[in-house]
Every structure is written in structure tokens, then in C-alpha cells.
């Protein structure tokens, strides 16, 4: 036992400087991370959230307005009254939650402005833990590809959207789009699968009202 104890003491004595050095480095790294997070990251997040307010206000106004929609979408993208728009937020606060939201809203704004390439570009940069929001983003990318007659790409993104989320609000809408695009590219078998899914899984949805006609088209 004495021999074992002596060996342990020798090992500890031999490596204690390395252990102390490693512990010191870990403490310093933690201190640096804490300082950076508190004095750099958090203020940047707070500032970006404050800047987001005006851009989002114009975006919401555009969604709910019957006039000047394009003008309002452009204000949301480029800013107004000395405040940043979504594009400024992405440029100046990249990596923050506000910038991530700005990517989504920019993509949606560009879609409504019929700038489909830009809608695809910005929505592709968006990510979220919210399955419904992810599904809507992917579906709008699909819509954008459909608008520029890239039907295979459109179908691919509709399928991605369906794989991300299955809910009674968005799924029947996306299934109908996927079925219609499948018909356009001559894939009636896939179209039939999508239409039948609406009939079977979402019979109470508005998309199911005339789905029998769609099913007959796909047969």
C-alpha cells in the first residue's frame, strides 16, 4: 500500500503543473466566453432586435394592406425613418436571431414582389426549430421555383416541406401544390399519391372539397 501511495504521489507531482495549467486555461476560456457573451453578443442581439421592429412593422403593414403593397415591402427590405430594413439587419447583425428572421421576411417580401430568384436565395438562408415555419419557408421556395417554371425543383421543395411538418393547416395546401406540379411534369402516379393523401388524411380541409376531380385527372 505504501508503495502504491508513493507511486501515486510521484505521478501527481510529475503532472500537477500540467493539470494546473489545463485548469487555468479552462478558467480563462470560460471567463473570456462569459465576457464576450455579456459585453459583445448580448448587446448585439438586443440592438438587432430593436432594429427589427420597424422593418417588421412595414412587412406586416404590407401583408394587411390593399394598397401600396410593393412600396411597403420595399420599405421593410431597405428601411425608413433612419431605421434599418431587413437587408441592413442581415448585413450588420449576421448570426443573430434577428438576422435569421430577416432572412425569412426578406424572402417572403421578395416573393410578393415577384423577385423569385431573390426569394429563393434569402429563404434558403433561413433556419428554425419551428417545424411549421420551416415548412412554410420550404413551400415558398417551391412556389418561387414554380413561378419561374422550374417544376422539378418546385416539387422537390414541396416534398421537403411535407417531410418537415404535417399539420392540418399547411399540409393539405402543400399536398395540392405538389400534386398539381406533378401533373405538370407528367408524373401522374405521384400526383395521385398527393391527392389521395388529402382525401384520406385531411378530409375536412377546403382542399378536399373538389379533390375527387383532381384524383380523376391523375388517373
Short mmCIF file of N, CA, C and O in Angstrom, two decimals, residues 48-112:
data_model
loop_
_atom_site.label_atom_id
_atom_site.label_comp_id
_atom_site.label_asym_id
_atom_site.label_seq_id
_atom_site.Cartn_x
_atom_site.Cartn_y
_atom_site.Cartn_z
N UNK A 48 -30.03 44.43 -32.39
CA UNK A 48 -30.62 43.91 -33.62
C UNK A 48 -32.13 43.71 -33.47
O UNK A 48 -32.90 43.96 -34.40
N UNK A 49 -32.56 43.26 -32.29
CA UNK A 49 -33.99 43.09 -32.04
C UNK A 49 -34.73 44.42 -32.10
O UNK A 49 -35.86 44.50 -32.62
N UNK A 50 -34.10 45.46 -31.58
CA UNK A 50 -34.70 46.79 -31.61
C UNK A 50 -34.81 47.29 -33.05
O UNK A 50 -35.82 47.90 -33.45
N UNK A 51 -33.78 47.02 -33.86
CA UNK A 51 -33.80 47.46 -35.26
C UNK A 51 -34.85 46.69 -36.06
O UNK A 51 -35.42 47.21 -37.02
N UNK A 52 -35.10 45.46 -35.67
CA UNK A 52 -36.04 44.61 -36.41
C UNK A 52 -37.47 45.14 -36.35
O UNK A 52 -38.26 44.90 -37.27
N UNK A 53 -37.79 45.86 -35.30
CA UNK A 53 -39.17 46.29 -35.06
C UNK A 53 -39.74 47.08 -36.24
O UNK A 53 -40.85 46.79 -36.73
N UNK A 54 -39.00 48.08 -36.73
CA UNK A 54 -39.51 48.93 -37.82
C UNK A 54 -39.67 48.15 -39.11
O UNK A 54 -40.69 48.27 -39.81
N UNK A 55 -38.68 47.32 -39.45
CA UNK A 55 -38.76 46.53 -40.67
C UNK A 55 -39.96 45.59 -40.64
O UNK A 55 -40.71 45.47 -41.62
N UNK A 56 -40.16 44.96 -39.49
CA UNK A 56 -41.27 44.02 -39.36
C UNK A 56 -42.62 44.75 -39.40
O UNK A 56 -43.60 44.22 -39.91
N UNK A 57 -42.62 45.98 -38.90
CA UNK A 57 -43.85 46.78 -38.93
C UNK A 57 -44.30 47.02 -40.37
O UNK A 57 -45.47 46.83 -40.71
N UNK A 58 -43.34 47.42 -41.24
CA UNK A 58 -43.69 47.66 -42.64
C UNK A 58 -44.08 46.37 -43.35
O UNK A 58 -44.98 46.36 -44.21
N UNK A 59 -43.43 45.29 -42.99
CA UNK A 59 -43.76 43.99 -43.59
C UNK A 59 -45.19 43.59 -43.23
O UNK A 59 -45.97 43.17 -44.09
N UNK A 60 -45.56 43.74 -41.96
CA UNK A 60 -46.92 43.41 -41.52
C UNK A 60 -47.95 44.32 -42.17
O UNK A 60 -49.05 43.88 -42.54
N UNK A 61 -47.58 45.59 -42.32
CA UNK A 61 -48.50 46.53 -43.00
C UNK A 61 -48.73 46.11 -44.45
O UNK A 61 -49.84 46.19 -44.96
N UNK A 62 -47.67 45.65 -45.10
CA UNK A 62 -47.80 45.19 -46.48
C UNK A 62 -48.72 43.99 -46.59
O UNK A 62 -49.55 43.90 -47.49
N UNK A 63 -48.59 43.06 -45.65
CA UNK A 63 -49.44 41.87 -45.66
C UNK A 63 -50.91 42.23 -45.50
O UNK A 63 -51.79 41.59 -46.10
N UNK A 64 -51.18 43.23 -44.68
CA UNK A 64 -52.56 43.56 -44.35
C UNK A 64 -53.15 44.71 -45.17
O UNK A 64 -54.31 45.06 -45.00
N UNK A 65 -52.35 45.29 -46.06
CA UNK A 65 -52.80 46.43 -46.84
C UNK A 65 -53.37 45.99 -48.18
O UNK A 65 -52.95 44.98 -48.76
N UNK A 66 -54.31 46.76 -48.68
CA UNK A 66 -54.84 46.51 -50.02
C UNK A 66 -54.23 47.47 -51.05
O UNK A 66 -54.42 47.31 -52.25
N UNK A 67 -53.49 48.46 -50.56
CA UNK A 67 -52.84 49.45 -51.43
C UNK A 67 -51.36 49.58 -51.08
O UNK A 67 -50.95 49.31 -49.94
N UNK A 68 -50.56 49.99 -52.06
CA UNK A 68 -49.13 50.28 -51.85
C UNK A 68 -48.36 49.11 -51.27
O UNK A 68 -47.39 49.30 -50.52
N UNK A 69 -48.77 47.90 -51.58
CA UNK A 69 -48.08 46.73 -51.03
C UNK A 69 -46.60 46.72 -51.41
O UNK A 69 -45.74 46.49 -50.56
N UNK A 70 -46.32 46.94 -52.70
CA UNK A 70 -44.93 46.90 -53.16
C UNK A 70 -44.08 47.93 -52.43
O UNK A 70 -42.93 47.65 -52.04
N UNK A 71 -44.63 49.12 -52.26
CA UNK A 71 -43.90 50.18 -51.57
C UNK A 71 -43.58 49.78 -50.13
O UNK A 71 -42.47 49.99 -49.64
N UNK A 72 -44.55 49.18 -49.47
CA UNK A 72 -44.36 48.78 -48.08
C UNK A 72 -43.36 47.63 -47.96
O UNK A 72 -42.53 47.61 -47.05
N UNK A 73 -43.42 46.69 -48.89
CA UNK A 73 -42.43 45.60 -48.88
C UNK A 73 -41.02 46.15 -49.09
O UNK A 73 -40.06 45.71 -48.44
N UNK A 74 -40.90 47.12 -49.98
CA UNK A 74 -39.58 47.72 -50.22
C UNK A 74 -39.07 48.48 -48.99
O UNK A 74 -37.88 48.48 -48.70
N UNK A 75 -39.99 49.14 -48.28
CA UNK A 75 -39.60 49.81 -47.03
C UNK A 75 -39.14 48.80 -45.99
O UNK A 75 -38.19 49.04 -45.24
N UNK A 76 -39.80 47.65 -45.94
CA UNK A 76 -39.39 46.62 -44.98
C UNK A 76 -38.00 46.08 -45.32
O UNK A 76 -37.22 45.76 -44.43
N UNK A 77 -37.70 46.02 -46.60
CA UNK A 77 -36.40 45.50 -47.02
C UNK A 77 -35.27 46.51 -46.84
O UNK A 77 -34.18 46.17 -46.38
N UNK A 78 -35.56 47.76 -47.19
CA UNK A 78 -34.49 48.77 -47.25
C UNK A 78 -34.49 49.77 -46.11
O UNK A 78 -33.57 50.58 -45.98
N UNK A 79 -35.55 49.74 -45.28
CA UNK A 79 -35.60 50.63 -44.13
C UNK A 79 -36.24 51.97 -44.43
O UNK A 79 -36.45 52.33 -45.59
N UNK A 80 -36.53 52.69 -43.36
CA UNK A 80 -37.15 54.02 -43.49
C UNK A 80 -37.02 54.75 -42.16
O UNK A 80 -36.79 54.14 -41.12
N UNK A 81 -37.18 56.07 -42.21
CA UNK A 81 -37.14 56.89 -41.00
C UNK A 81 -35.85 56.70 -40.20
O UNK A 81 -35.84 56.75 -38.97
N UNK A 82 -34.75 56.49 -40.92
CA UNK A 82 -33.47 56.31 -40.26
C UNK A 82 -33.29 54.96 -39.60
O UNK A 82 -32.29 54.74 -38.90
N UNK A 83 -34.21 54.04 -39.83
CA UNK A 83 -34.13 52.71 -39.24
C UNK A 83 -33.75 51.68 -40.30
O UNK A 83 -34.04 51.84 -41.48
N UNK A 84 -33.13 50.62 -39.85
CA UNK A 84 -32.70 49.56 -40.75
C UNK A 84 -33.89 48.80 -41.32
O UNK A 84 -34.93 48.63 -40.68
N UNK A 85 -33.70 48.30 -42.55
CA UNK A 85 -34.60 47.31 -43.12
C UNK A 85 -34.01 45.93 -42.92
O UNK A 85 -32.93 45.77 -42.34
N UNK A 86 -34.70 44.93 -43.43
CA UNK A 86 -34.23 43.55 -43.26
C UNK A 86 -32.83 43.35 -43.84
O UNK A 86 -32.00 42.65 -43.24
N UNK A 87 -32.57 43.94 -44.98
CA UNK A 87 -31.27 43.75 -45.63
C UNK A 87 -30.14 44.35 -44.80
O UNK A 87 -29.05 43.79 -44.72
N UNK A 88 -30.39 45.50 -44.16
CA UNK A 88 -29.39 46.13 -43.28
C UNK A 88 -29.14 45.26 -42.06
O UNK A 88 -28.00 45.13 -41.58
N UNK A 89 -30.19 44.67 -41.53
CA UNK A 89 -30.06 43.82 -40.34
C UNK A 89 -29.22 42.59 -40.66
O UNK A 89 -28.36 42.20 -39.87
N UNK A 90 -29.47 42.00 -41.83
CA UNK A 90 -28.66 40.84 -42.24
C UNK A 90 -27.20 41.22 -42.37
O UNK A 90 -26.30 40.50 -41.93
N UNK A 91 -26.95 42.39 -42.97
CA UNK A 91 -25.57 42.82 -43.19
C UNK A 91 -24.85 43.18 -41.90
O UNK A 91 -23.67 42.84 -41.71
N UNK A 92 -25.55 43.86 -40.99
CA UNK A 92 -24.89 44.38 -39.79
C UNK A 92 -24.98 43.46 -38.57
O UNK A 92 -24.18 43.61 -37.64
N UNK A 93 -25.93 42.53 -38.58
CA UNK A 93 -26.12 41.67 -37.39
C UNK A 93 -26.17 40.21 -37.77
O UNK A 93 -26.89 39.42 -37.15
N UNK A 94 -25.41 39.83 -38.77
CA UNK A 94 -25.43 38.44 -39.23
C UNK A 94 -25.06 37.49 -38.09
O UNK A 94 -24.15 37.76 -37.31
N UNK A 95 -25.80 36.40 -37.99
CA UNK A 95 -25.55 35.43 -36.92
C UNK A 95 -26.47 35.60 -35.74
O UNK A 95 -26.48 34.75 -34.84
N UNK A 96 -27.23 36.67 -35.69
CA UNK A 96 -28.17 36.89 -34.58
C UNK A 96 -29.54 36.33 -34.95
O UNK A 96 -29.85 36.12 -36.11
N UNK A 97 -30.38 36.07 -33.93
CA UNK A 97 -31.75 35.63 -34.23
C UNK A 97 -32.52 36.62 -35.10
O UNK A 97 -33.30 36.21 -35.96
N UNK A 98 -32.27 37.92 -34.90
CA UNK A 98 -32.95 38.93 -35.72
C UNK A 98 -32.56 38.80 -37.19
O UNK A 98 -33.41 38.96 -38.08
N UNK A 99 -31.31 38.51 -37.47
CA UNK A 99 -30.87 38.33 -38.85
C UNK A 99 -31.52 37.11 -39.48
O UNK A 99 -31.87 37.11 -40.66
N UNK A 100 -31.68 36.06 -38.68
CA UNK A 100 -32.34 34.86 -39.17
C UNK A 100 -33.80 35.15 -39.56
O UNK A 100 -34.27 34.74 -40.63
N UNK A 101 -34.50 35.89 -38.70
CA UNK A 101 -35.86 36.30 -39.02
C UNK A 101 -35.87 37.20 -40.26
O UNK A 101 -36.76 37.11 -41.11
N UNK A 102 -34.86 38.06 -40.36
CA UNK A 102 -34.78 38.97 -41.51
C UNK A 102 -34.60 38.20 -42.82
O UNK A 102 -35.13 38.61 -43.86
N UNK A 103 -33.86 37.09 -42.77
CA UNK A 103 -33.73 36.25 -43.97
C UNK A 103 -35.10 35.72 -44.40
O UNK A 103 -35.45 35.75 -45.58
N UNK A 104 -35.88 35.25 -43.43
CA UNK A 104 -37.22 34.72 -43.73
C UNK A 104 -38.12 35.82 -44.31
O UNK A 104 -38.73 35.64 -45.36
N UNK A 105 -38.20 36.94 -43.61
CA UNK A 105 -39.08 38.01 -44.03
C UNK A 105 -38.64 38.63 -45.36
O UNK A 105 -39.47 39.01 -46.20
N UNK A 106 -37.33 38.71 -45.57
CA UNK A 106 -36.82 39.21 -46.86
C UNK A 106 -37.26 38.29 -48.00
O UNK A 106 -37.70 38.75 -49.06
N UNK A 107 -37.11 36.99 -47.76
CA UNK A 107 -37.52 36.03 -48.78
C UNK A 107 -38.99 36.14 -49.11
O UNK A 107 -39.39 36.12 -50.29
N UNK A 108 -39.80 36.28 -48.07
CA UNK A 108 -41.24 36.41 -48.28
C UNK A 108 -41.57 37.73 -49.00
O UNK A 108 -42.44 37.77 -49.89
N UNK A 109 -40.88 38.80 -48.62
CA UNK A 109 -41.10 40.10 -49.27
C UNK A 109 -40.75 40.02 -50.75
O UNK A 109 -41.50 40.49 -51.61
N UNK A 110 -39.59 39.41 -51.05
CA UNK A 110 -39.19 39.28 -52.45
C UNK A 110 -40.17 38.41 -53.24
O UNK A 110 -40.42 38.66 -54.42
N UNK A 111 -40.73 37.40 -52.59
CA UNK A 111 -41.72 36.57 -53.28
C UNK A 111 -42.94 37.41 -53.67
O UNK A 111 -43.42 37.34 -54.80
N UNK A 112 -43.42 38.23 -52.73
CA UNK A 112 -44.57 39.07 -53.03
C UNK A 112 -44.25 40.14 -54.07
O UNK A 112 -45.14 40.60 -54.80
#
